[in-house]
Short mmCIF file of C-alpha atoms and ligand atoms in Angstrom, two decimals:
data_model
loop_
_atom_site.label_atom_id
_atom_site.label_comp_id
_atom_site.label_asym_id
_atom_site.label_seq_id
_atom_site.Cartn_x
_atom_site.Cartn_y
_atom_site.Cartn_z
CA UNK C 1 -26.95 13.31 -27.10
CA UNK C 2 -26.67 14.13 -23.38
CA UNK C 3 -23.74 16.36 -22.52
CA UNK C 4 -20.99 14.82 -20.35
CA UNK C 5 -21.53 15.77 -16.70
CA UNK C 6 -18.50 16.16 -14.43
CA UNK C 7 -18.47 15.05 -10.83
CA UNK C 8 -16.33 16.22 -7.94
CA UNK C 9 -15.09 15.32 -4.49
CA UNK C 10 -17.74 15.06 -1.74
CA UNK C 11 -15.98 17.70 0.42
CA UNK C 12 -14.73 21.27 0.35
CA UNK C 13 -11.51 22.73 1.73
CA UNK C 14 -11.57 24.42 5.15
CA UNK C 15 -7.84 24.86 5.88
CA UNK C 16 -4.78 25.01 3.63
CA UNK C 17 -1.06 24.33 4.10
CA UNK C 18 1.30 26.44 1.96
CA UNK C 19 3.82 24.57 -0.21
CA UNK C 20 6.94 26.01 -1.84
CA UNK C 21 8.38 25.56 -5.33
CA UNK C 22 12.19 25.35 -5.32
CA UNK C 23 14.69 26.37 -8.00
CA UNK C 24 16.43 23.75 -10.21
CA UNK C 25 19.72 24.55 -8.41
CA UNK C 26 18.13 23.92 -5.01
CA UNK C 27 16.71 20.62 -6.20
CA UNK C 28 20.01 19.46 -7.72
CA UNK C 29 21.71 20.11 -4.40
CA UNK C 30 18.91 18.52 -2.37
CA UNK C 31 18.80 15.25 -4.34
CA UNK C 32 22.61 14.92 -4.31
CA UNK C 33 22.62 15.46 -0.54
CA UNK C 34 19.86 12.82 -0.24
CA UNK C 35 22.03 10.26 -2.06
CA UNK C 36 19.52 10.16 -4.97
CA UNK C 37 16.99 8.54 -2.64
CA UNK C 38 13.74 10.49 -2.32
CA UNK C 39 13.16 8.99 1.15
CA UNK C 40 16.15 11.03 2.32
CA UNK C 41 14.89 14.40 1.04
CA UNK C 42 13.58 16.99 3.45
CA UNK C 43 9.83 17.51 2.92
CA UNK C 44 10.43 21.27 2.75
CA UNK C 45 12.36 20.72 -0.49
CA UNK C 46 9.39 18.94 -2.11
CA UNK C 47 6.67 20.75 -4.06
CA UNK C 48 4.12 17.97 -4.69
CA UNK C 49 4.69 15.00 -2.44
CA UNK C 50 3.61 11.69 -3.95
CA UNK C 51 6.15 9.62 -2.01
CA UNK C 52 3.36 7.69 -0.37
CA UNK C 53 -0.35 7.64 0.35
CA UNK C 54 0.53 6.31 3.80
CA UNK C 55 -0.25 8.58 6.73
CA UNK C 56 -0.51 11.56 4.40
CA UNK C 57 -4.31 11.91 4.16
CA UNK C 58 -6.18 15.03 5.19
CA UNK C 59 -8.46 14.31 8.12
CA UNK C 60 -12.01 15.68 8.11
CA UNK C 61 -13.36 18.28 10.55
CA UNK C 62 -15.20 15.38 12.28
CA UNK C 63 -11.94 13.52 12.80
CA UNK C 64 -10.19 16.60 14.17
CA UNK C 65 -13.15 17.10 16.53
CA UNK C 66 -12.88 13.44 17.58
CA UNK C 67 -9.27 14.04 18.69
CA UNK C 68 -10.61 16.26 21.45
CA UNK C 69 -12.58 13.44 23.06
CA UNK C 70 -9.63 11.01 23.04
CA UNK C 71 -9.56 9.14 26.34
CA UNK C 72 -5.93 8.91 27.45
CA UNK C 73 -6.52 6.34 30.22
CA UNK C 74 -3.66 3.82 30.20
CA UNK C 75 -6.04 0.88 30.41
CA UNK C 76 -9.58 0.39 29.16
CA UNK C 77 -9.95 3.78 27.44
CA UNK C 78 -13.41 4.48 26.03
CA UNK C 79 -11.68 5.42 22.75
CA UNK C 80 -10.47 1.81 22.43
CA UNK C 81 -14.02 0.49 22.76
CA UNK C 82 -15.24 2.94 20.13
CA UNK C 83 -12.51 1.61 17.84
CA UNK C 84 -13.52 -2.01 18.57
CA UNK C 85 -17.11 -1.14 17.61
CA UNK C 86 -16.02 0.59 14.38
CA UNK C 87 -13.87 -2.40 13.30
CA UNK C 88 -16.68 -4.86 14.13
CA UNK C 89 -19.28 -2.81 12.25
CA UNK C 90 -17.22 -1.99 9.17
CA UNK C 91 -14.83 -4.95 8.82
CA UNK C 92 -16.82 -7.61 10.66
CA UNK C 93 -13.98 -8.95 12.86
CA UNK C 94 -14.77 -9.48 16.53
CA UNK C 95 -11.24 -9.44 17.99
CA UNK C 96 -9.18 -6.26 17.75
CA UNK C 97 -5.48 -6.01 18.52
CA UNK C 98 -4.43 -2.36 18.08
CA UNK C 99 -0.90 -1.54 16.86
CA UNK C 100 1.12 1.58 16.14
CA UNK C 101 0.89 0.97 12.36
CA UNK C 102 0.61 -1.85 9.83
CA UNK C 103 4.05 -3.37 10.35
CA UNK C 104 3.35 -3.71 14.08
CA UNK C 105 0.38 -5.92 13.21
CA UNK C 106 2.50 -7.88 10.69
CA UNK C 107 5.14 -8.46 13.33
CA UNK C 108 2.67 -9.82 15.89
CA UNK C 109 0.85 -12.00 13.34
CA UNK C 110 4.10 -13.46 11.99
CA UNK C 111 5.40 -14.20 15.49
CA UNK C 112 2.26 -16.04 16.64
CA UNK C 113 1.77 -18.13 13.50
CA UNK C 114 5.10 -18.78 11.75
CA UNK C 115 7.59 -21.46 12.85
CA UNK C 116 11.12 -21.60 11.40
CA UNK C 117 10.98 -23.49 8.08
CA UNK C 118 7.37 -22.55 7.35
CA UNK C 119 6.24 -21.26 3.98
CA UNK C 120 3.82 -18.36 3.52
CA UNK C 121 2.25 -18.10 0.05
CA UNK C 122 1.06 -14.63 -0.91
CA UNK C 123 -0.23 -12.59 -3.84
CA UNK C 124 3.03 -10.69 -4.45
CA UNK C 125 5.33 -9.60 -1.67
CA UNK C 126 5.04 -6.40 0.29
CA UNK C 127 8.29 -5.11 1.77
CA UNK C 128 7.48 -5.02 5.49
CA UNK C 129 5.12 -8.00 5.33
CA UNK C 130 7.77 -10.26 3.81
CA UNK C 131 10.40 -8.90 6.19
CA UNK C 132 8.35 -9.97 9.21
CA UNK C 133 7.58 -13.37 7.70
CA UNK C 134 11.30 -13.97 7.11
CA UNK C 135 12.22 -12.52 10.50
CA UNK C 136 9.97 -15.15 12.10
CA UNK C 137 11.82 -17.89 10.16
CA UNK C 138 9.34 -18.28 7.33
CA UNK C 139 9.72 -18.05 3.58
CA UNK C 140 7.44 -16.10 1.29
CA UNK C 141 6.36 -17.74 -1.99
CA UNK C 142 4.64 -15.67 -4.66
CA UNK C 143 1.36 -17.16 -5.93
CA UNK C 144 -0.12 -14.16 -7.72
CA UNK C 145 -1.47 -14.56 -11.27
CA UNK C 146 1.11 -14.07 -14.04
CA UNK C 147 -0.75 -11.03 -15.38
CA UNK C 148 0.30 -9.10 -12.26
CA UNK C 149 3.90 -9.11 -13.52
CA UNK C 150 2.90 -7.71 -16.91
CA UNK C 151 2.51 -3.92 -16.73
CA UNK C 152 0.28 -3.88 -19.81
CA UNK C 153 -2.08 -6.78 -19.17
CA UNK C 154 -5.60 -5.36 -18.85
CA UNK C 155 -6.80 -8.20 -16.60
CA UNK C 156 -9.41 -6.61 -14.33
CA UNK C 157 -8.18 -8.44 -11.19
CA UNK C 158 -4.39 -8.55 -11.43
CA UNK C 159 -4.21 -9.05 -7.66
CA UNK C 160 -5.82 -12.51 -7.83
CA UNK C 161 -4.17 -15.59 -6.37
CA UNK C 162 -3.35 -18.25 -8.97
CA UNK C 163 -4.97 -21.35 -7.44
CA UNK C 164 -2.78 -23.73 -9.44
CA UNK C 165 0.34 -22.06 -8.08
CA UNK C 166 -1.12 -22.23 -4.57
CA UNK C 167 -1.98 -25.91 -4.97
CA UNK C 168 1.57 -26.60 -6.20
CA UNK C 169 3.04 -24.92 -3.09
CA UNK C 170 0.80 -27.02 -0.86
CA UNK C 171 1.82 -30.19 -2.75
CA UNK C 172 5.51 -29.35 -2.45
CA UNK C 173 5.69 -28.36 1.21
CA UNK C 174 2.56 -29.93 2.74
CA UNK C 175 -0.31 -28.05 4.39
CA UNK C 176 1.29 -28.50 7.83
CA UNK C 177 4.22 -26.24 6.81
CA UNK C 178 1.86 -23.48 5.68
CA UNK C 179 0.44 -21.58 8.66
CA UNK C 180 -1.55 -19.18 6.51
CA UNK C 181 -1.93 -17.73 3.07
CA UNK C 182 -1.37 -14.00 2.97
CA UNK C 183 -3.81 -12.24 0.65
CA UNK C 184 -3.32 -8.55 0.03
CA UNK C 185 -6.23 -6.47 -1.20
CA UNK C 186 -5.46 -3.96 -3.96
CA UNK C 187 -1.93 -5.26 -4.26
CA UNK C 188 0.49 -2.39 -3.69
CA UNK C 189 3.57 -3.72 -5.50
CA UNK C 190 1.52 -4.75 -8.54
CA UNK C 191 0.35 -1.16 -8.94
CA UNK C 192 -2.68 -1.12 -6.62
CA UNK C 193 -4.44 -3.98 -8.42
CA UNK C 194 -7.57 -5.62 -6.96
CA UNK C 195 -8.54 -9.16 -6.05
CA UNK C 196 -12.00 -10.38 -7.09
CA UNK C 197 -14.56 -11.70 -4.64
CA UNK C 198 -14.78 -14.92 -6.62
CA UNK C 199 -11.04 -15.42 -6.13
CA UNK C 200 -11.18 -14.60 -2.41
CA UNK C 201 -13.96 -17.16 -1.97
CA UNK C 202 -12.04 -19.82 -3.93
CA UNK C 203 -8.85 -19.24 -1.94
CA UNK C 204 -10.77 -19.46 1.33
CA UNK C 205 -12.54 -22.69 0.29
CA UNK C 206 -9.24 -24.21 -0.84
CA UNK C 207 -7.45 -23.26 2.38
CA UNK C 208 -10.15 -23.98 4.92
CA UNK C 209 -10.62 -27.52 3.58
CA UNK C 210 -6.89 -28.10 4.25
CA UNK C 211 -6.70 -26.45 7.66
CA UNK C 212 -4.77 -23.43 6.36
CA UNK C 213 -5.74 -19.97 7.58
CA UNK C 214 -6.32 -17.02 5.26
CA UNK C 215 -5.01 -13.70 6.51
CA UNK C 216 -5.78 -10.56 4.55
CA UNK C 217 -3.62 -7.53 4.28
CA UNK C 218 -6.74 -5.38 4.25
CA UNK C 219 -4.82 -2.10 4.19
CA UNK C 220 -6.50 -1.05 0.93
CA UNK C 221 -9.63 -3.22 1.08
CA UNK C 222 -11.85 -0.16 0.62
CA UNK C 223 -10.21 0.67 -2.70
CA UNK C 224 -10.46 -3.01 -3.68
CA UNK C 225 -14.21 -2.84 -2.91
CA UNK C 226 -14.57 0.03 -5.39
CA UNK C 227 -13.01 -2.03 -8.20
CA UNK C 228 -15.26 -5.00 -7.37
CA UNK C 229 -18.30 -2.73 -7.65
CA UNK C 230 -17.05 -1.44 -11.00
CA UNK C 231 -15.77 -4.67 -12.52
CA UNK C 232 -17.23 -7.82 -10.96
CA UNK C 233 -20.56 -8.99 -12.25
CA UNK C 234 -23.29 -9.15 -9.59
CA UNK C 235 -21.97 -6.41 -7.30
CA UNK C 236 -22.91 -3.29 -9.31
CA UNK C 237 -25.77 -2.40 -6.99
CA UNK C 238 -24.07 -3.31 -3.71
CA UNK C 239 -22.83 -0.50 -1.50
CA UNK C 240 -19.09 -0.20 -0.83
CA UNK C 241 -19.82 -1.02 2.83
CA UNK C 242 -21.55 -4.26 1.84
CA UNK C 243 -18.74 -5.28 -0.51
CA UNK C 244 -16.13 -4.59 2.18
CA UNK C 245 -17.96 -6.96 4.53
CA UNK C 246 -18.05 -9.58 1.80
CA UNK C 247 -14.27 -9.22 1.26
CA UNK C 248 -13.42 -9.82 4.91
CA UNK C 249 -15.93 -12.66 5.18
CA UNK C 250 -13.52 -14.90 3.26
CA UNK C 251 -10.71 -14.65 5.79
CA UNK C 252 -9.69 -15.60 9.31
CA UNK C 253 -8.24 -12.24 10.12
CA UNK C 254 -6.43 -9.22 8.73
CA UNK C 255 -3.59 -6.83 9.26
CA UNK C 256 -4.38 -3.22 8.46
CA UNK C 257 -2.19 -0.16 8.13
CA UNK C 258 -4.74 2.49 9.03
CA UNK C 259 -2.57 5.14 7.39
CA UNK C 260 -4.26 4.42 4.04
CA UNK C 261 -8.01 3.66 3.63
CA UNK C 262 -8.73 4.61 7.24
CA UNK C 263 -7.82 8.29 6.74
CA UNK C 264 -5.51 8.80 9.71
CA UNK C 265 -1.87 9.81 9.94
CA UNK C 266 -0.84 6.97 12.25
CA UNK C 267 -2.32 3.70 13.50
CA UNK C 268 -3.09 0.13 12.54
CA UNK C 269 -4.49 -3.11 13.81
CA UNK C 270 -4.57 -6.87 13.67
CA UNK C 271 -8.13 -8.18 13.56
CA UNK C 272 -8.99 -11.82 14.15
CA UNK C 273 -11.95 -14.14 14.45
CA UNK C 274 -10.42 -16.74 16.78
CA UNK C 275 -10.37 -15.51 20.44
CA UNK C 276 -7.53 -17.93 21.29
CA UNK C 277 -5.28 -16.52 18.52
CA UNK C 278 -6.18 -13.02 19.70
CA UNK C 279 -5.17 -13.96 23.25
CA UNK C 280 -1.74 -15.06 22.02
CA UNK C 281 -1.40 -11.88 19.96
CA UNK C 282 -2.22 -9.73 23.01
CA UNK C 283 0.45 -11.49 25.06
CA UNK C 284 3.08 -10.35 22.56
CA UNK C 285 1.43 -6.97 22.07
CA UNK C 286 2.12 -5.86 25.62
CA UNK C 287 5.85 -6.49 25.08
CA UNK C 288 6.22 -4.94 21.64
CA UNK C 289 3.50 -2.34 21.12
CA UNK C 290 1.69 -1.39 24.32
CA UNK C 291 -1.17 -2.53 26.52
CA UNK C 292 -3.89 -4.47 24.69
CA UNK C 293 -6.32 -1.54 24.85
CA UNK C 294 -4.06 0.91 23.04
CA UNK C 295 -1.30 -1.00 21.20
CA UNK C 296 0.91 1.82 19.99
CA UNK C 297 -1.78 4.49 19.75
CA UNK C 298 -2.86 7.34 22.00
CA UNK C 299 -6.54 7.68 22.91
CA UNK C 300 -6.94 10.53 20.43
CA UNK C 301 -5.33 8.44 17.65
CA UNK C 302 -7.88 5.67 18.29
CA UNK C 303 -10.72 8.21 18.32
CA UNK C 304 -9.70 9.73 14.95
CA UNK C 305 -9.24 6.22 13.56
CA UNK C 306 -12.69 5.06 14.66
CA UNK C 307 -14.16 8.16 12.98
CA UNK C 308 -12.06 7.57 9.82
CA UNK C 309 -13.18 3.94 9.52
CA UNK C 310 -16.83 4.96 9.63
CA UNK C 311 -16.29 7.94 7.33
CA UNK C 312 -14.59 5.94 4.56
CA UNK C 313 -17.78 3.89 4.00
CA UNK C 314 -20.35 6.56 4.89
CA UNK C 315 -20.76 7.45 1.22
CA UNK C 316 -19.62 5.56 -1.89
CA UNK C 317 -18.64 8.92 -3.39
CA UNK C 318 -15.61 9.14 -1.11
CA UNK C 319 -13.73 6.21 -2.63
CA UNK C 320 -15.05 7.00 -6.11
CA UNK C 321 -13.52 10.48 -5.92
CA UNK C 322 -10.29 9.14 -4.45
CA UNK C 323 -9.78 6.58 -7.20
CA UNK C 324 -11.14 9.05 -9.77
CA UNK C 325 -8.24 11.37 -9.01
CA UNK C 326 -5.72 8.55 -9.47
CA UNK C 327 -7.36 7.67 -12.80
CA UNK C 328 -7.21 11.34 -13.83
CA UNK C 329 -3.43 11.41 -13.38
CA UNK C 330 -3.08 8.05 -15.15
CA UNK C 331 -5.11 9.28 -18.15
CA UNK C 332 -3.09 12.47 -18.37
CA UNK C 333 0.18 10.52 -18.45
CA UNK C 334 -1.14 8.09 -21.04
CA UNK C 335 -2.24 10.98 -23.27
CA UNK C 336 1.30 12.37 -23.00
CA UNK C 337 2.74 9.01 -24.09
CA UNK C 338 4.25 7.98 -20.73
CA UNK C 339 4.17 4.17 -20.24
CA UNK C 340 2.36 3.26 -17.01
CA UNK C 341 0.99 0.12 -15.38
CA UNK C 342 -2.51 -0.58 -16.64
CA UNK C 343 -5.26 -0.66 -15.68
CA UNK C 344 -4.49 2.29 -13.39
CA UNK C 345 -4.70 1.06 -9.79
CA UNK C 346 -6.22 2.40 -6.61
CA UNK C 347 -3.60 4.42 -4.77
CA UNK C 348 -1.23 5.73 -7.36
CA UNK C 349 0.15 5.70 -10.85
CA UNK C 350 3.10 3.42 -11.52
CA UNK C 351 5.46 4.46 -14.32
CA UNK C 352 7.18 1.68 -16.23
CA UNK C 353 10.77 2.80 -15.66
CA UNK C 354 12.15 -0.18 -17.57
CA UNK C 355 10.33 1.08 -20.67
CA UNK C 356 11.15 4.77 -20.20
CA UNK C 357 14.85 4.08 -19.56
CA UNK C 358 15.14 1.05 -21.82
CA UNK C 359 18.81 1.90 -22.44
CA UNK C 360 19.63 1.10 -18.78
CA UNK C 361 20.31 -2.34 -17.31
CA UNK C 362 18.34 -3.26 -14.15
CA UNK C 363 21.69 -3.38 -12.26
CA UNK C 364 22.04 0.40 -12.54
CA UNK C 365 18.66 0.98 -10.88
CA UNK C 366 16.54 2.59 -13.63
CA UNK C 367 13.49 3.22 -11.43
CA UNK C 368 15.64 4.82 -8.73
CA UNK C 369 17.28 7.05 -11.36
CA UNK C 370 13.93 8.02 -12.89
CA UNK C 371 12.47 8.83 -9.48
CA UNK C 372 15.39 11.17 -8.76
CA UNK C 373 15.04 12.79 -12.18
CA UNK C 374 11.30 13.45 -11.74
CA UNK C 375 12.12 15.21 -8.49
CA UNK C 376 14.85 17.29 -10.18
CA UNK C 377 12.47 18.31 -12.95
CA UNK C 378 9.54 19.69 -10.98
CA UNK C 379 9.97 19.03 -7.25
CA UNK C 380 7.58 16.06 -7.52
CA UNK C 381 8.52 13.26 -5.12
CA UNK C 382 7.74 9.63 -5.99
CA UNK C 383 9.30 6.34 -4.88
CA UNK C 384 11.22 3.47 -6.46
CA UNK C 385 9.38 0.15 -6.69
CA UNK C 386 11.83 -2.12 -8.50
CA UNK C 387 15.11 -3.88 -7.84
CA UNK C 388 16.04 -1.65 -4.89
CA UNK C 389 12.75 -2.27 -3.08
CA UNK C 390 12.94 -6.00 -3.83
CA UNK C 391 16.19 -6.32 -1.81
CA UNK C 392 18.44 -9.39 -1.76
CA UNK C 393 17.62 -13.07 -1.51
CA UNK C 394 18.46 -14.09 2.10
CA UNK C 395 19.99 -17.40 0.94
CA UNK C 396 21.99 -16.48 -2.20
CA UNK C 397 22.62 -12.85 -1.25
CA UNK C 398 21.92 -11.82 -4.86
CA UNK C 399 19.64 -8.94 -5.86
CA UNK C 400 16.10 -10.14 -6.32
CA UNK C 401 15.11 -9.13 -9.84
CA UNK C 402 11.42 -8.22 -10.00
CA UNK C 403 9.89 -8.15 -13.45
CA UNK C 404 8.33 -4.81 -12.61
CA UNK C 405 10.76 -1.89 -12.44
CA UNK C 406 8.49 0.99 -11.49
CA UNK C 407 8.32 4.53 -10.19
CA UNK C 408 5.32 4.96 -7.93
CA UNK C 409 3.47 8.24 -7.70
CA UNK C 410 1.15 7.58 -4.75
CA UNK C 411 -1.61 10.06 -4.17
CA UNK C 412 -2.51 11.15 -0.63
CA UNK C 413 -6.26 11.19 0.06
CA UNK C 414 -8.10 14.54 0.03
CA UNK C 415 -4.84 16.54 -0.20
CA UNK C 416 -4.12 17.67 -3.76
CA UNK C 417 -6.30 19.17 -6.51
CA UNK C 418 -6.72 18.39 -10.17
CA UNK C 419 -4.29 21.24 -11.01
CA UNK C 420 -1.60 19.56 -8.92
CA UNK C 421 -2.15 16.42 -10.97
CA UNK C 422 -1.72 18.43 -14.19
CA UNK C 423 1.60 19.79 -12.94
CA UNK C 424 2.76 16.27 -12.01
CA UNK C 425 1.86 14.89 -15.45
CA UNK C 426 3.68 17.73 -17.22
CA UNK C 427 6.82 17.22 -15.11
CA UNK C 428 6.91 13.49 -15.80
CA UNK C 429 6.32 14.00 -19.52
CA UNK C 430 9.20 16.51 -19.66
CA UNK C 431 11.52 13.92 -18.08
CA UNK C 432 10.33 11.20 -20.46
CA UNK C 433 11.10 13.46 -23.41
CA UNK C 434 14.77 13.74 -22.46
CA UNK C 435 15.07 10.13 -21.29
CA UNK C 436 18.19 9.37 -23.37
CA UNK C 437 20.14 11.91 -21.31
CA UNK C 438 19.39 10.01 -18.08
CA UNK C 439 22.09 7.67 -16.80
CA UNK C 440 22.14 4.94 -14.17
CA UNK C 441 23.19 4.96 -10.52
CA UNK C 442 25.63 3.11 -8.28
CA UNK C 443 24.67 2.15 -4.73
CA UNK C 444 27.14 3.63 -2.27
CA UNK C 445 25.42 2.57 0.96
CA UNK C 446 23.21 -0.49 1.32
CA UNK C 447 21.31 -1.22 4.56
CA UNK C 448 20.95 -4.92 5.37
CA UNK C 449 17.15 -4.98 5.32
CA UNK C 450 14.41 -2.83 3.77
CA UNK C 451 17.23 -1.11 1.92
CA UNK C 452 15.06 1.19 -0.18
CA UNK C 453 14.30 3.41 2.82
CA UNK C 454 17.88 4.49 3.51
CA UNK C 455 20.14 3.34 0.65
CA UNK C 456 22.37 6.00 -0.94
CA UNK C 457 23.43 6.29 -4.58
CA UNK C 458 25.58 8.36 -6.90
CA UNK C 459 25.34 8.90 -10.66
CA UNK C 460 27.51 6.62 -12.78
CA UNK C 461 30.11 8.50 -14.74
CA UNK C 462 28.72 8.84 -18.28
C1 PLP R 1 -0.03 -3.25 1.55
C2 PLP R 1 0.68 -2.72 2.73
N1 PLP R 1 0.83 -3.50 3.81
C3 PLP R 1 1.48 -3.06 4.90
C4 PLP R 1 2.02 -1.81 4.97
C5 PLP R 1 2.79 -1.39 6.18
O1 PLP R 1 2.08 -0.48 6.92
P1 PLP R 1 2.79 0.66 7.80
O2 PLP R 1 3.54 1.55 6.88
O3 PLP R 1 1.64 1.32 8.49
O4 PLP R 1 3.68 -0.04 8.76
C6 PLP R 1 1.88 -0.95 3.87
C7 PLP R 1 2.47 0.40 3.91
O5 PLP R 1 2.79 1.03 2.94
C8 PLP R 1 1.19 -1.42 2.72
O6 PLP R 1 1.05 -0.66 1.63
#
């Protein structure tokens, strides 16, 4: 029998940033001061930071070098044209509307396409995406497959759109009330779960025959491409670059937060096929983001982004190593008996807080409480993805009650080592072991929108 052969990341480390372990007393004080919300912690008080994979990647030496050739001309910078070329080559969209980050692109797209009273079907909500759809007067309707709401379903494409649900929405509201269908790749709130190419093609065929646009949230399309290569028959021998092109082919445009797949710390874009839609987007862009040749980015940001876009597809090993590290953490947690969303997704491991803290009602915010406890245990920072993130229904004012009540441990790209992942798994397992000692929380401050970012809590008296 051939011995198992390990594989490793296709890079080595050239520069390091020291991190500091705190004492339990320091962490108790820090989390209380942060109102039991890990978004309100100071980064200096965090040992291993898995709050988000957004804007937290390590850039390569090539990207740092690219910063130096950033063209800071107000209009028509050469860096912008290099970015246009990179997006055309890698994503296949001709029209580029640069923005400061993903939500800037979501804002512009929602404003140009949504009229008050419109309905936007999508494969599970994302916080900022739905906010901008509602802000423009629209209403989001979830059309993801049922398996996405089941943390233990092993469906290989839990991000897929359920075409029957989509057809029912079109029947109920009429195609004229649906400006576009919003399809997210590697669905964040479902645990980083992919959409299949067959499903993307079916959705596009369904929509285009009814005059409905398909807009991707292609923020994590690269990671989605990896899962297609691994799981969808017929694509095993395709390169990641080829699969990415095939993903975007079945769409009319995309919003992208470049802080994820694209390996930069800030940036984003709206990409479109229709020049007339792009013209309308640029009209708004100059008011909200910046001139149409920089959006919200500096020349050096655009230069590093263009380099990052090309780098992410230069070798298939990059995304394989990235997702391999996420799978490593997921496997470690499973071996330690911690319930997590399966299959493990692309950008992080999602702990089933409802199962770990099954003695707590959803009204006392189990995922928020577990997130705070994981920080207290080992200085590991994750994020709540449950009832707090879901917010309130704008009409009834009641909490939305998502079926998934999760703690997300999102892994920055090219930042932490396998030993860091071991420490994370051990910390989480230690918390899970003493789960019956963990109580719920009460919300003491609730922002009106996107409350999870700044809400404050206190422990309920036990
Ligand atoms: C799927 C998805 N869409 C949009 C966004 C928003 O992007 P940004 O944070 O760059 O505004 C995010 C960020 O986390 C995301 O995960």
